[in-house]
Short mmCIF file of C-alpha atoms in Angstrom, two decimals:
data_model
loop_
_atom_site.label_atom_id
_atom_site.label_comp_id
_atom_site.label_asym_id
_atom_site.label_seq_id
_atom_site.Cartn_x
_atom_site.Cartn_y
_atom_site.Cartn_z
CA UNK A 1 104.71 -50.91 92.55
CA UNK A 2 106.69 -47.71 93.13
CA UNK A 3 109.82 -46.49 94.88
CA UNK A 4 109.10 -44.17 97.82
CA UNK A 5 112.46 -43.98 99.60
CA UNK A 6 112.39 -40.29 100.48
CA UNK A 7 109.21 -40.66 102.56
CA UNK A 8 110.44 -43.68 104.53
CA UNK A 9 109.21 -43.71 108.13
CA UNK A 10 109.74 -47.08 109.81
CA UNK A 11 107.83 -46.02 112.93
CA UNK A 12 104.87 -45.15 110.70
CA UNK A 13 105.17 -48.44 108.79
CA UNK A 14 105.28 -50.48 112.02
CA UNK A 15 102.57 -48.33 113.66
CA UNK A 16 104.86 -47.31 116.54
CA UNK A 17 103.59 -43.73 116.66
CA UNK A 18 102.85 -41.27 119.42
CA UNK A 19 99.28 -40.18 120.15
CA UNK A 20 99.91 -36.88 118.40
CA UNK A 21 101.19 -38.64 115.29
CA UNK A 22 98.15 -40.91 115.32
CA UNK A 23 95.86 -37.87 115.38
CA UNK A 24 97.64 -36.51 112.29
CA UNK A 25 97.19 -39.78 110.35
CA UNK A 26 93.42 -39.64 109.96
CA UNK A 27 93.47 -42.05 107.01
CA UNK A 28 94.47 -44.93 109.32
CA UNK A 29 91.88 -46.96 111.23
CA UNK A 30 93.97 -47.85 114.28
CA UNK A 31 91.25 -50.18 115.57
CA UNK A 32 92.25 -52.47 112.65
CA UNK A 33 96.04 -52.15 113.07
CA UNK A 34 96.11 -55.57 114.74
CA UNK A 35 95.14 -56.99 111.32
CA UNK A 36 98.41 -55.77 109.79
CA UNK A 37 100.86 -58.49 108.76
CA UNK A 38 104.40 -57.74 110.04
CA UNK A 39 106.66 -60.03 107.98
CA UNK A 40 110.18 -58.72 108.86
CA UNK A 41 111.34 -56.24 111.48
CA UNK A 42 115.12 -55.83 111.99
CA UNK A 43 117.47 -53.02 113.03
CA UNK A 44 118.93 -51.14 110.07
CA UNK A 45 122.11 -50.31 112.03
CA UNK A 46 122.63 -53.96 112.94
CA UNK A 47 122.16 -54.96 109.31
CA UNK A 48 124.92 -52.47 108.34
CA UNK A 49 127.27 -54.03 110.92
CA UNK A 50 126.52 -57.51 109.59
CA UNK A 51 126.87 -56.65 105.90
CA UNK A 52 129.65 -54.03 105.96
CA UNK A 53 131.54 -54.62 109.25
CA UNK A 54 134.23 -56.88 107.77
CA UNK A 55 134.60 -54.75 104.63
CA UNK A 56 135.09 -51.65 106.81
CA UNK A 57 137.75 -53.44 108.93
CA UNK A 58 139.63 -54.71 105.85
CA UNK A 59 139.64 -51.20 104.39
CA UNK A 60 140.86 -49.57 107.62
CA UNK A 61 143.65 -52.14 108.06
CA UNK A 62 145.15 -51.00 104.74
CA UNK A 63 145.17 -47.31 105.71
CA UNK A 64 148.39 -45.81 107.10
CA UNK A 65 146.79 -42.46 107.92
CA UNK A 66 144.17 -42.30 110.65
CA UNK A 67 142.16 -39.56 108.91
CA UNK A 68 141.48 -41.89 105.98
CA UNK A 69 139.89 -44.59 108.09
CA UNK A 70 136.09 -45.04 108.21
CA UNK A 71 134.86 -44.90 111.78
CA UNK A 72 131.20 -45.68 111.00
CA UNK A 73 130.03 -46.59 107.48
CA UNK A 74 126.34 -46.21 108.45
CA UNK A 75 126.86 -42.60 109.54
CA UNK A 76 129.03 -41.88 106.50
CA UNK A 77 126.26 -42.95 104.10
CA UNK A 78 123.63 -41.17 106.22
CA UNK A 79 125.51 -37.85 106.02
CA UNK A 80 126.27 -38.19 102.31
CA UNK A 81 123.91 -37.01 99.58
CA UNK A 82 124.82 -39.41 96.77
CA UNK A 83 123.49 -42.65 98.26
CA UNK A 84 120.40 -43.52 100.33
CA UNK A 85 120.82 -45.59 103.48
CA UNK A 86 118.07 -47.95 102.26
CA UNK A 87 115.31 -48.29 99.68
CA UNK A 88 111.55 -48.55 100.15
CA UNK A 89 109.08 -50.05 97.69
CA UNK A 90 105.28 -49.88 97.98
CA UNK A 91 103.31 -52.69 96.36
CA UNK A 92 99.49 -52.65 96.06
CA UNK A 93 96.96 -55.00 94.50
CA UNK A 94 93.65 -53.35 93.51
CA UNK A 95 92.24 -50.04 94.76
CA UNK A 96 89.94 -48.95 97.60
CA UNK A 97 86.76 -49.70 95.60
CA UNK A 98 87.81 -53.36 95.34
CA UNK A 99 87.91 -53.78 99.13
CA UNK A 100 84.98 -51.73 100.38
CA UNK A 101 82.76 -54.15 102.34
CA UNK A 102 84.57 -57.07 100.67
CA UNK A 103 86.68 -59.10 103.17
CA UNK A 104 87.23 -61.88 100.59
CA UNK A 105 89.11 -59.52 98.27
CA UNK A 106 91.13 -58.22 101.22
CA UNK A 107 92.11 -61.77 102.16
CA UNK A 108 93.06 -62.53 98.53
CA UNK A 109 95.23 -59.39 98.31
CA UNK A 110 97.10 -60.41 101.49
CA UNK A 111 97.69 -63.91 100.11
CA UNK A 112 99.08 -62.50 96.85
CA UNK A 113 101.41 -60.01 98.56
CA UNK A 114 102.70 -62.57 101.06
CA UNK A 115 103.28 -65.20 98.37
CA UNK A 116 105.14 -62.66 96.20
CA UNK A 117 107.35 -61.68 99.18
CA UNK A 118 108.21 -65.25 100.30
CA UNK A 119 110.84 -65.70 97.55
CA UNK A 120 111.84 -62.04 97.18
CA UNK A 121 115.29 -62.49 98.76
CA UNK A 122 115.82 -65.71 96.81
CA UNK A 123 115.19 -63.77 93.57
CA UNK A 124 117.18 -60.78 94.85
CA UNK A 125 120.18 -62.00 96.92
CA UNK A 126 121.81 -58.53 96.86
CA UNK A 127 118.75 -56.79 98.36
CA UNK A 128 118.89 -57.31 102.13
CA UNK A 129 115.39 -56.90 103.64
CA UNK A 130 115.19 -55.41 107.13
CA UNK A 131 111.49 -54.43 107.28
CA UNK A 132 108.34 -55.66 105.53
CA UNK A 133 104.71 -55.12 106.51
CA UNK A 134 101.26 -55.46 104.89
CA UNK A 135 98.88 -52.71 105.99
CA UNK A 136 95.22 -53.69 106.38
CA UNK A 137 94.16 -50.67 108.44
CA UNK A 138 93.90 -48.29 105.48
CA UNK A 139 91.55 -48.05 102.49
CA UNK A 140 93.26 -50.89 100.60
CA UNK A 141 95.84 -53.59 101.52
CA UNK A 142 99.41 -52.71 100.46
CA UNK A 143 102.98 -53.69 101.35
CA UNK A 144 105.86 -51.48 102.52
CA UNK A 145 109.14 -53.25 101.73
CA UNK A 146 112.44 -51.81 103.03
CA UNK A 147 115.84 -53.19 102.04
CA UNK A 148 119.53 -52.31 101.65
CA UNK A 149 121.08 -52.91 98.19
CA UNK A 150 124.58 -54.39 98.64
CA UNK A 151 127.13 -54.29 95.80
CA UNK A 152 130.69 -55.72 95.76
CA UNK A 153 133.92 -55.52 93.76
CA UNK A 154 134.82 -51.86 94.38
CA UNK A 155 138.45 -50.87 93.74
CA UNK A 156 138.22 -47.53 95.55
CA UNK A 157 137.03 -47.36 99.13
CA UNK A 158 135.47 -50.38 100.78
CA UNK A 159 135.20 -53.54 98.66
CA UNK A 160 131.48 -53.79 99.57
CA UNK A 161 129.24 -50.69 99.39
CA UNK A 162 125.60 -49.52 99.09
CA UNK A 163 124.39 -49.12 95.49
CA UNK A 164 120.94 -49.99 94.08
CA UNK A 165 121.75 -50.09 90.36
CA UNK A 166 125.04 -51.96 90.80
CA UNK A 167 123.46 -54.46 93.22
CA UNK A 168 120.64 -55.49 90.87
CA UNK A 169 122.96 -55.54 87.83
CA UNK A 170 125.36 -57.88 89.66
CA UNK A 171 122.56 -60.29 90.59
CA UNK A 172 120.99 -60.18 87.09
CA UNK A 173 123.26 -59.26 84.17
CA UNK A 174 120.37 -59.43 81.69
CA UNK A 175 118.94 -56.13 82.98
CA UNK A 176 119.10 -52.99 80.85
CA UNK A 177 122.37 -51.33 81.93
CA UNK A 178 121.06 -47.82 81.20
CA UNK A 179 117.71 -48.26 83.03
CA UNK A 180 118.25 -51.22 85.41
CA UNK A 181 115.69 -50.15 88.04
CA UNK A 182 112.81 -49.87 85.54
CA UNK A 183 113.74 -53.23 84.02
CA UNK A 184 113.99 -54.90 87.44
CA UNK A 185 110.68 -53.39 88.58
CA UNK A 186 108.92 -54.63 85.42
CA UNK A 187 110.14 -58.18 86.10
CA UNK A 188 108.82 -58.10 89.67
CA UNK A 189 105.46 -56.66 88.55
CA UNK A 190 105.19 -59.25 85.77
CA UNK A 191 105.64 -61.98 88.39
CA UNK A 192 102.76 -60.52 90.41
CA UNK A 193 100.69 -60.20 87.22
CA UNK A 194 101.28 -63.90 86.53
CA UNK A 195 100.05 -64.73 90.04
CA UNK A 196 96.92 -62.66 89.39
CA UNK A 197 96.21 -64.46 86.11
CA UNK A 198 96.56 -67.83 87.85
CA UNK A 199 93.61 -66.70 90.00
CA UNK A 200 91.63 -65.49 87.01
CA UNK A 201 92.35 -61.75 87.61
CA UNK A 202 93.61 -59.11 85.18
CA UNK A 203 96.07 -56.37 86.08
CA UNK A 204 95.18 -52.65 85.94
CA UNK A 205 97.90 -50.02 85.74
CA UNK A 206 97.69 -47.40 88.52
CA UNK A 207 100.11 -45.16 90.31
CA UNK A 208 102.73 -45.17 87.54
CA UNK A 209 103.15 -43.88 84.02
CA UNK A 210 104.74 -45.23 80.85
CA UNK A 211 107.20 -42.41 80.27
CA UNK A 212 110.66 -43.85 79.74
CA UNK A 213 112.75 -40.71 80.04
CA UNK A 214 112.87 -36.96 79.39
CA UNK A 215 112.80 -37.47 75.63
CA UNK A 216 109.62 -39.52 75.99
CA UNK A 217 108.15 -36.72 78.11
CA UNK A 218 109.01 -34.17 75.41
CA UNK A 219 107.39 -36.43 72.83
CA UNK A 220 104.19 -36.56 74.91
CA UNK A 221 104.24 -32.79 75.27
CA UNK A 222 104.47 -32.56 71.48
CA UNK A 223 101.45 -34.88 71.27
CA UNK A 224 99.54 -32.57 73.63
CA UNK A 225 100.37 -29.58 71.45
CA UNK A 226 99.32 -31.52 68.35
CA UNK A 227 96.04 -32.51 70.00
CA UNK A 228 95.44 -28.91 71.00
CA UNK A 229 96.05 -27.90 67.38
CA UNK A 230 93.68 -30.61 66.17
CA UNK A 231 91.10 -29.37 68.68
CA UNK A 232 91.42 -25.85 67.31
CA UNK A 233 90.98 -27.16 63.76
CA UNK A 234 87.94 -29.19 64.86
CA UNK A 235 86.44 -26.14 66.56
CA UNK A 236 87.05 -24.11 63.42
CA UNK A 237 85.35 -26.77 61.31
CA UNK A 238 82.45 -26.86 63.76
CA UNK A 239 82.15 -23.07 63.54
CA UNK A 240 82.08 -23.32 59.73
CA UNK A 241 79.37 -25.97 59.95
CA UNK A 242 77.35 -23.74 62.27
CA UNK A 243 77.77 -20.83 59.85
CA UNK A 244 76.52 -22.99 57.00
CA UNK A 245 73.56 -24.10 59.09
CA UNK A 246 72.71 -20.47 59.77
CA UNK A 247 73.00 -19.60 56.08
CA UNK A 248 70.81 -22.54 55.14
CA UNK A 249 68.37 -21.59 57.86
CA UNK A 250 68.08 -18.18 56.23
CA UNK A 251 67.39 -19.91 52.93
CA UNK A 252 64.71 -22.04 54.58
CA UNK A 253 63.09 -18.90 55.97
CA UNK A 254 63.18 -17.35 52.53
CA UNK A 255 61.72 -20.53 51.09
CA UNK A 256 58.98 -20.41 53.74
CA UNK A 257 58.16 -16.85 52.74
CA UNK A 258 58.12 -17.96 49.08
CA UNK A 259 55.85 -20.86 50.02
CA UNK A 260 53.26 -18.34 51.19
CA UNK A 261 53.48 -16.85 47.77
CA UNK A 262 52.83 -20.32 46.34
CA UNK A 263 49.59 -20.47 48.34
CA UNK A 264 48.40 -17.31 46.56
CA UNK A 265 48.96 -18.79 43.10
CA UNK A 266 45.72 -19.12 41.13
CA UNK A 267 45.15 -22.44 39.44
CA UNK A 268 42.37 -23.87 37.32
CA UNK A 269 41.25 -27.46 37.22
CA UNK A 270 41.38 -29.26 33.93
CA UNK A 271 38.30 -29.67 31.87
CA UNK A 272 36.35 -32.86 31.27
CA UNK A 273 39.05 -34.66 29.27
CA UNK A 274 41.96 -33.19 31.18
CA UNK A 275 40.96 -33.59 34.82
CA UNK A 276 44.39 -34.91 35.99
CA UNK A 277 46.08 -31.56 35.30
CA UNK A 278 45.86 -27.95 36.40
CA UNK A 279 46.45 -24.69 34.68
CA UNK A 280 48.69 -21.88 35.90
CA UNK A 281 50.90 -19.22 34.47
CA UNK A 282 54.41 -20.08 33.30
CA UNK A 283 55.87 -17.69 35.86
CA UNK A 284 54.08 -19.42 38.75
CA UNK A 285 55.18 -22.83 37.48
CA UNK A 286 58.85 -21.78 37.39
CA UNK A 287 58.55 -20.43 40.96
CA UNK A 288 57.18 -23.75 42.24
CA UNK A 289 59.83 -25.70 40.33
CA UNK A 290 62.67 -23.57 41.76
CA UNK A 291 61.33 -23.91 45.32
CA UNK A 292 61.00 -27.69 44.97
CA UNK A 293 64.61 -28.07 43.76
CA UNK A 294 65.91 -25.71 46.50
CA UNK A 295 63.94 -27.61 49.18
CA UNK A 296 65.41 -30.96 48.13
CA UNK A 297 68.91 -29.53 48.01
CA UNK A 298 68.53 -27.99 51.45
CA UNK A 299 67.24 -31.22 52.91
CA UNK A 300 70.23 -33.15 51.55
CA UNK A 301 72.68 -30.48 52.69
CA UNK A 302 71.15 -30.19 56.17
CA UNK A 303 71.32 -33.97 56.62
CA UNK A 304 75.01 -33.93 55.61
CA UNK A 305 75.74 -31.00 57.90
CA UNK A 306 74.11 -32.75 60.83
CA UNK A 307 76.25 -35.83 60.16
CA UNK A 308 79.40 -33.67 59.87
CA UNK A 309 78.51 -31.82 63.06
CA UNK A 310 78.04 -35.12 64.89
CA UNK A 311 81.41 -36.46 63.65
CA UNK A 312 83.17 -33.22 64.53
CA UNK A 313 81.54 -33.21 67.97
CA UNK A 314 82.57 -36.80 68.66
CA UNK A 315 86.12 -36.14 67.50
CA UNK A 316 86.25 -33.00 69.61
CA UNK A 317 85.09 -34.99 72.67
CA UNK A 318 87.75 -37.66 72.00
CA UNK A 319 90.46 -35.03 71.62
CA UNK A 320 89.31 -33.35 74.81
CA UNK A 321 89.46 -36.65 76.74
CA UNK A 322 92.92 -37.49 75.37
CA UNK A 323 94.09 -34.00 76.20
CA UNK A 324 92.87 -34.30 79.80
CA UNK A 325 94.66 -37.65 80.24
CA UNK A 326 97.91 -36.25 78.85
CA UNK A 327 97.58 -33.09 80.92
CA UNK A 328 97.17 -35.17 84.09
CA UNK A 329 100.22 -37.23 83.20
CA UNK A 330 102.08 -34.06 82.28
CA UNK A 331 101.20 -32.53 85.66
CA UNK A 332 102.64 -35.55 87.47
CA UNK A 333 105.78 -35.42 85.35
CA UNK A 334 106.17 -31.71 86.01
CA UNK A 335 106.16 -32.38 89.75
CA UNK A 336 108.66 -35.18 89.31
CA UNK A 337 110.76 -32.96 87.05
CA UNK A 338 110.72 -30.17 89.65
CA UNK A 339 111.96 -32.60 92.30
CA UNK A 340 114.72 -33.78 89.97
CA UNK A 341 115.67 -30.17 89.18
CA UNK A 342 115.94 -29.36 92.89
CA UNK A 343 118.04 -32.45 93.51
CA UNK A 344 120.20 -31.66 90.46
CA UNK A 345 120.71 -28.11 91.74
CA UNK A 346 121.93 -29.45 95.09
CA UNK A 347 124.27 -31.89 93.35
CA UNK A 348 125.67 -29.15 91.10
CA UNK A 349 126.33 -26.97 94.15
CA UNK A 350 128.08 -29.86 95.86
CA UNK A 351 130.15 -30.62 92.74
CA UNK A 352 131.12 -26.94 92.45
CA UNK A 353 132.34 -26.91 96.05
CA UNK A 354 134.26 -30.15 95.50
CA UNK A 355 135.87 -28.72 92.34
CA UNK A 356 137.04 -25.63 94.23
CA UNK A 357 138.43 -27.82 97.00
CA UNK A 358 140.15 -30.04 94.42
CA UNK A 359 141.74 -27.02 92.68
CA UNK A 360 143.04 -25.73 96.00
CA UNK A 361 144.45 -29.15 96.92
CA UNK A 362 146.11 -29.45 93.50
CA UNK A 363 147.86 -26.09 93.99
CA UNK A 364 149.01 -27.06 97.49
CA UNK A 365 150.18 -30.44 96.17
CA UNK A 366 152.18 -28.78 93.36
CA UNK A 367 153.91 -26.46 95.85
CA UNK A 368 154.67 -29.36 98.18
CA UNK A 369 155.95 -31.44 95.27
CA UNK A 370 158.36 -28.73 94.09
CA UNK A 371 159.60 -28.16 97.63
CA UNK A 372 160.01 -31.88 98.21
CA UNK A 373 161.93 -32.33 94.97
CA UNK A 374 164.33 -29.55 95.93
CA UNK A 375 164.79 -30.91 99.43
CA UNK A 376 165.25 -34.44 98.13
CA UNK A 377 167.77 -33.27 95.52
CA UNK A 378 169.83 -31.39 98.11
CA UNK A 379 169.41 -34.14 100.69
CA UNK A 380 170.51 -36.88 98.29
CA UNK A 381 173.63 -34.96 97.31
CA UNK A 382 174.56 -34.34 100.94
CA UNK A 383 173.88 -37.95 101.80
CA UNK A 384 176.14 -39.23 99.01
CA UNK A 385 178.91 -36.90 100.17
CA UNK A 386 178.51 -38.18 103.71
CA UNK A 387 178.61 -41.83 102.59
CA UNK A 388 181.67 -41.23 100.39
CA UNK A 389 183.54 -39.50 103.19
CA UNK A 390 182.54 -42.22 105.66
CA UNK A 391 183.58 -44.97 103.27
CA UNK A 392 187.04 -43.41 102.69
CA UNK A 393 187.46 -42.78 106.43
CA UNK A 394 186.70 -46.44 107.16
CA UNK A 395 189.15 -47.66 104.49
CA UNK A 396 191.84 -45.32 105.77
CA UNK A 397 191.41 -46.42 109.37
CA UNK A 398 191.38 -50.09 108.40
CA UNK A 399 194.28 -50.19 105.90
CA UNK A 400 196.02 -46.85 106.27
CA UNK A 401 198.84 -48.25 108.45
CA UNK A 402 200.34 -50.04 105.45
CA UNK A 403 202.37 -47.68 103.31
CA UNK A 404 201.24 -49.32 100.07
CA UNK A 405 197.62 -48.15 100.71
CA UNK A 406 197.11 -44.45 100.12
CA UNK A 407 193.87 -42.35 100.09
CA UNK A 408 194.25 -41.90 96.30
CA UNK A 409 194.13 -45.68 95.95
CA UNK A 410 191.08 -45.93 98.22
CA UNK A 411 189.34 -43.24 96.16
CA UNK A 412 189.23 -45.56 93.13
CA UNK A 413 187.31 -48.08 95.21
CA UNK A 414 184.43 -45.61 95.92
CA UNK A 415 181.28 -45.27 93.67
CA UNK A 416 181.18 -42.29 91.35
CA UNK A 417 178.28 -40.48 93.09
CA UNK A 418 180.21 -40.64 96.40
CA UNK A 419 183.58 -39.36 95.04
CA UNK A 420 182.82 -35.75 95.90
CA UNK A 421 182.42 -36.59 99.58
CA UNK A 422 185.59 -38.70 99.47
CA UNK A 423 187.54 -35.81 97.90
CA UNK A 424 186.33 -33.46 100.64
CA UNK A 425 187.45 -35.97 103.24
CA UNK A 426 190.89 -36.34 101.49
CA UNK A 427 191.31 -32.58 101.51
CA UNK A 428 190.48 -32.50 105.21
CA UNK A 429 193.01 -35.32 105.87
CA UNK A 430 195.69 -33.58 103.77
CA UNK A 431 195.01 -30.35 105.56
CA UNK A 432 195.47 -32.08 108.91
CA UNK A 433 198.71 -33.75 107.72
CA UNK A 434 200.12 -30.46 106.39
CA UNK A 435 199.28 -28.73 109.65
CA UNK A 436 200.94 -31.55 111.59
CA UNK A 437 204.09 -31.32 109.40
CA UNK A 438 204.20 -27.56 109.88
CA UNK A 439 203.89 -28.02 113.63
CA UNK A 440 206.70 -30.60 113.58
CA UNK A 441 208.93 -28.23 111.55
CA UNK A 442 208.30 -25.46 114.07
CA UNK A 443 209.18 -27.80 116.95
CA UNK A 444 212.35 -28.96 115.16
CA UNK A 445 213.42 -25.36 114.54
CA UNK A 446 212.85 -24.56 118.18
CA UNK A 447 215.04 -27.51 119.20
CA UNK A 448 217.84 -26.49 116.79
CA UNK A 449 217.66 -22.92 118.01
CA UNK A 450 217.88 -24.05 121.63
CA UNK A 451 220.81 -26.36 120.96
CA UNK A 452 222.63 -23.57 119.11
CA UNK A 453 222.24 -21.23 122.06
CA UNK A 454 223.56 -23.88 124.49
CA UNK A 455 226.66 -24.43 122.35
CA UNK A 456 227.37 -20.70 122.26
CA UNK A 457 227.23 -20.54 126.07
CA UNK A 458 229.66 -23.45 126.45
CA UNK A 459 232.09 -21.87 123.99
CA UNK A 460 232.19 -18.64 125.96
CA UNK A 461 233.06 -20.55 129.11
#
């Protein structure tokens, strides 16, 4: 069971391909496509409307600015890089060798996959399936399962959103919070393994590896290096054994040459009362004795060296096999690591752009904030002056006809932050009154002057 979201092709899964696409997929026997088992086939866009339509509406109703509203959540997720529109899992029982000319095994595999899928949504209420199919037109039966993980309870954005980890953690809080997907996958695989055992079958691990994380990968790499070192040591030991064998072979050759010398030794048979013995020189006897001891020692040593060489050879073969397994796993992890590096590079680039945008927005916001504070400060002061002046004007118009009410009295009735406006209004009123008095004085003087002139004319008459 593995996740294969990036390669999702629903048309391929449902065998709705053009003739050209069929020609490119040579691994598919299209004459057997009618044997495929299509379990679920829904529209992904319609599923998004069903699951997220209300959440999108609720979010938009709260927005006062039109540019903050979400017009189409499906397209928003599709254009984004952080979240996949959907997830695809591929589940397989057995390999191609199990199904070659064996229709019974193929039927059993279909039964297992279909039985496992029947209660999938019951076990996983947050994983909304929109497509599921069992392929029988390839080398081995396998299921393509496509679903949308739905999570809730978001404070920012829509209350309901797409998130695989959060969705499975919300439906099962016992999952490992740091590695929820791996934990969830193991549970699903264990369920399938239980179904296999009920039918008397044992599970074989294929298509995945046991590496938990990058640290585990590094640990395995260290093991590879250690095995390589052990291999070098074993090869060195084997070389030493070979050198010893060569040295001992030289000794054997020398002993063989000496044995020819033994053949030339002259001996005499014992006499009548000493027939069980022979006579030879002391020198020849010592030569034979030395050769006999050397021959026995060589035989023992050669036997031990052969045993050592066999052990070293077996260990070397074991190390070589372990090294090949680890190298294969390491190769797969390197590919996966390269993909992760590429994805990480894209994410870093995106984060860098977002940081630059954020810095620019923060500067613009600071400028706008300072400007707004100044405008608000000035505006508030002007507003208070206006209210104070208006308040005093209203009081004056309403009660000003009574002599006991004067503007100075009204002023005490006005709030402190409006006094300045009231004072300005009082000054304006006083200015008007003074101007009116001055005009009245001028008029009075003109009348007096006119009357005086009339009296002078009468007197002259």
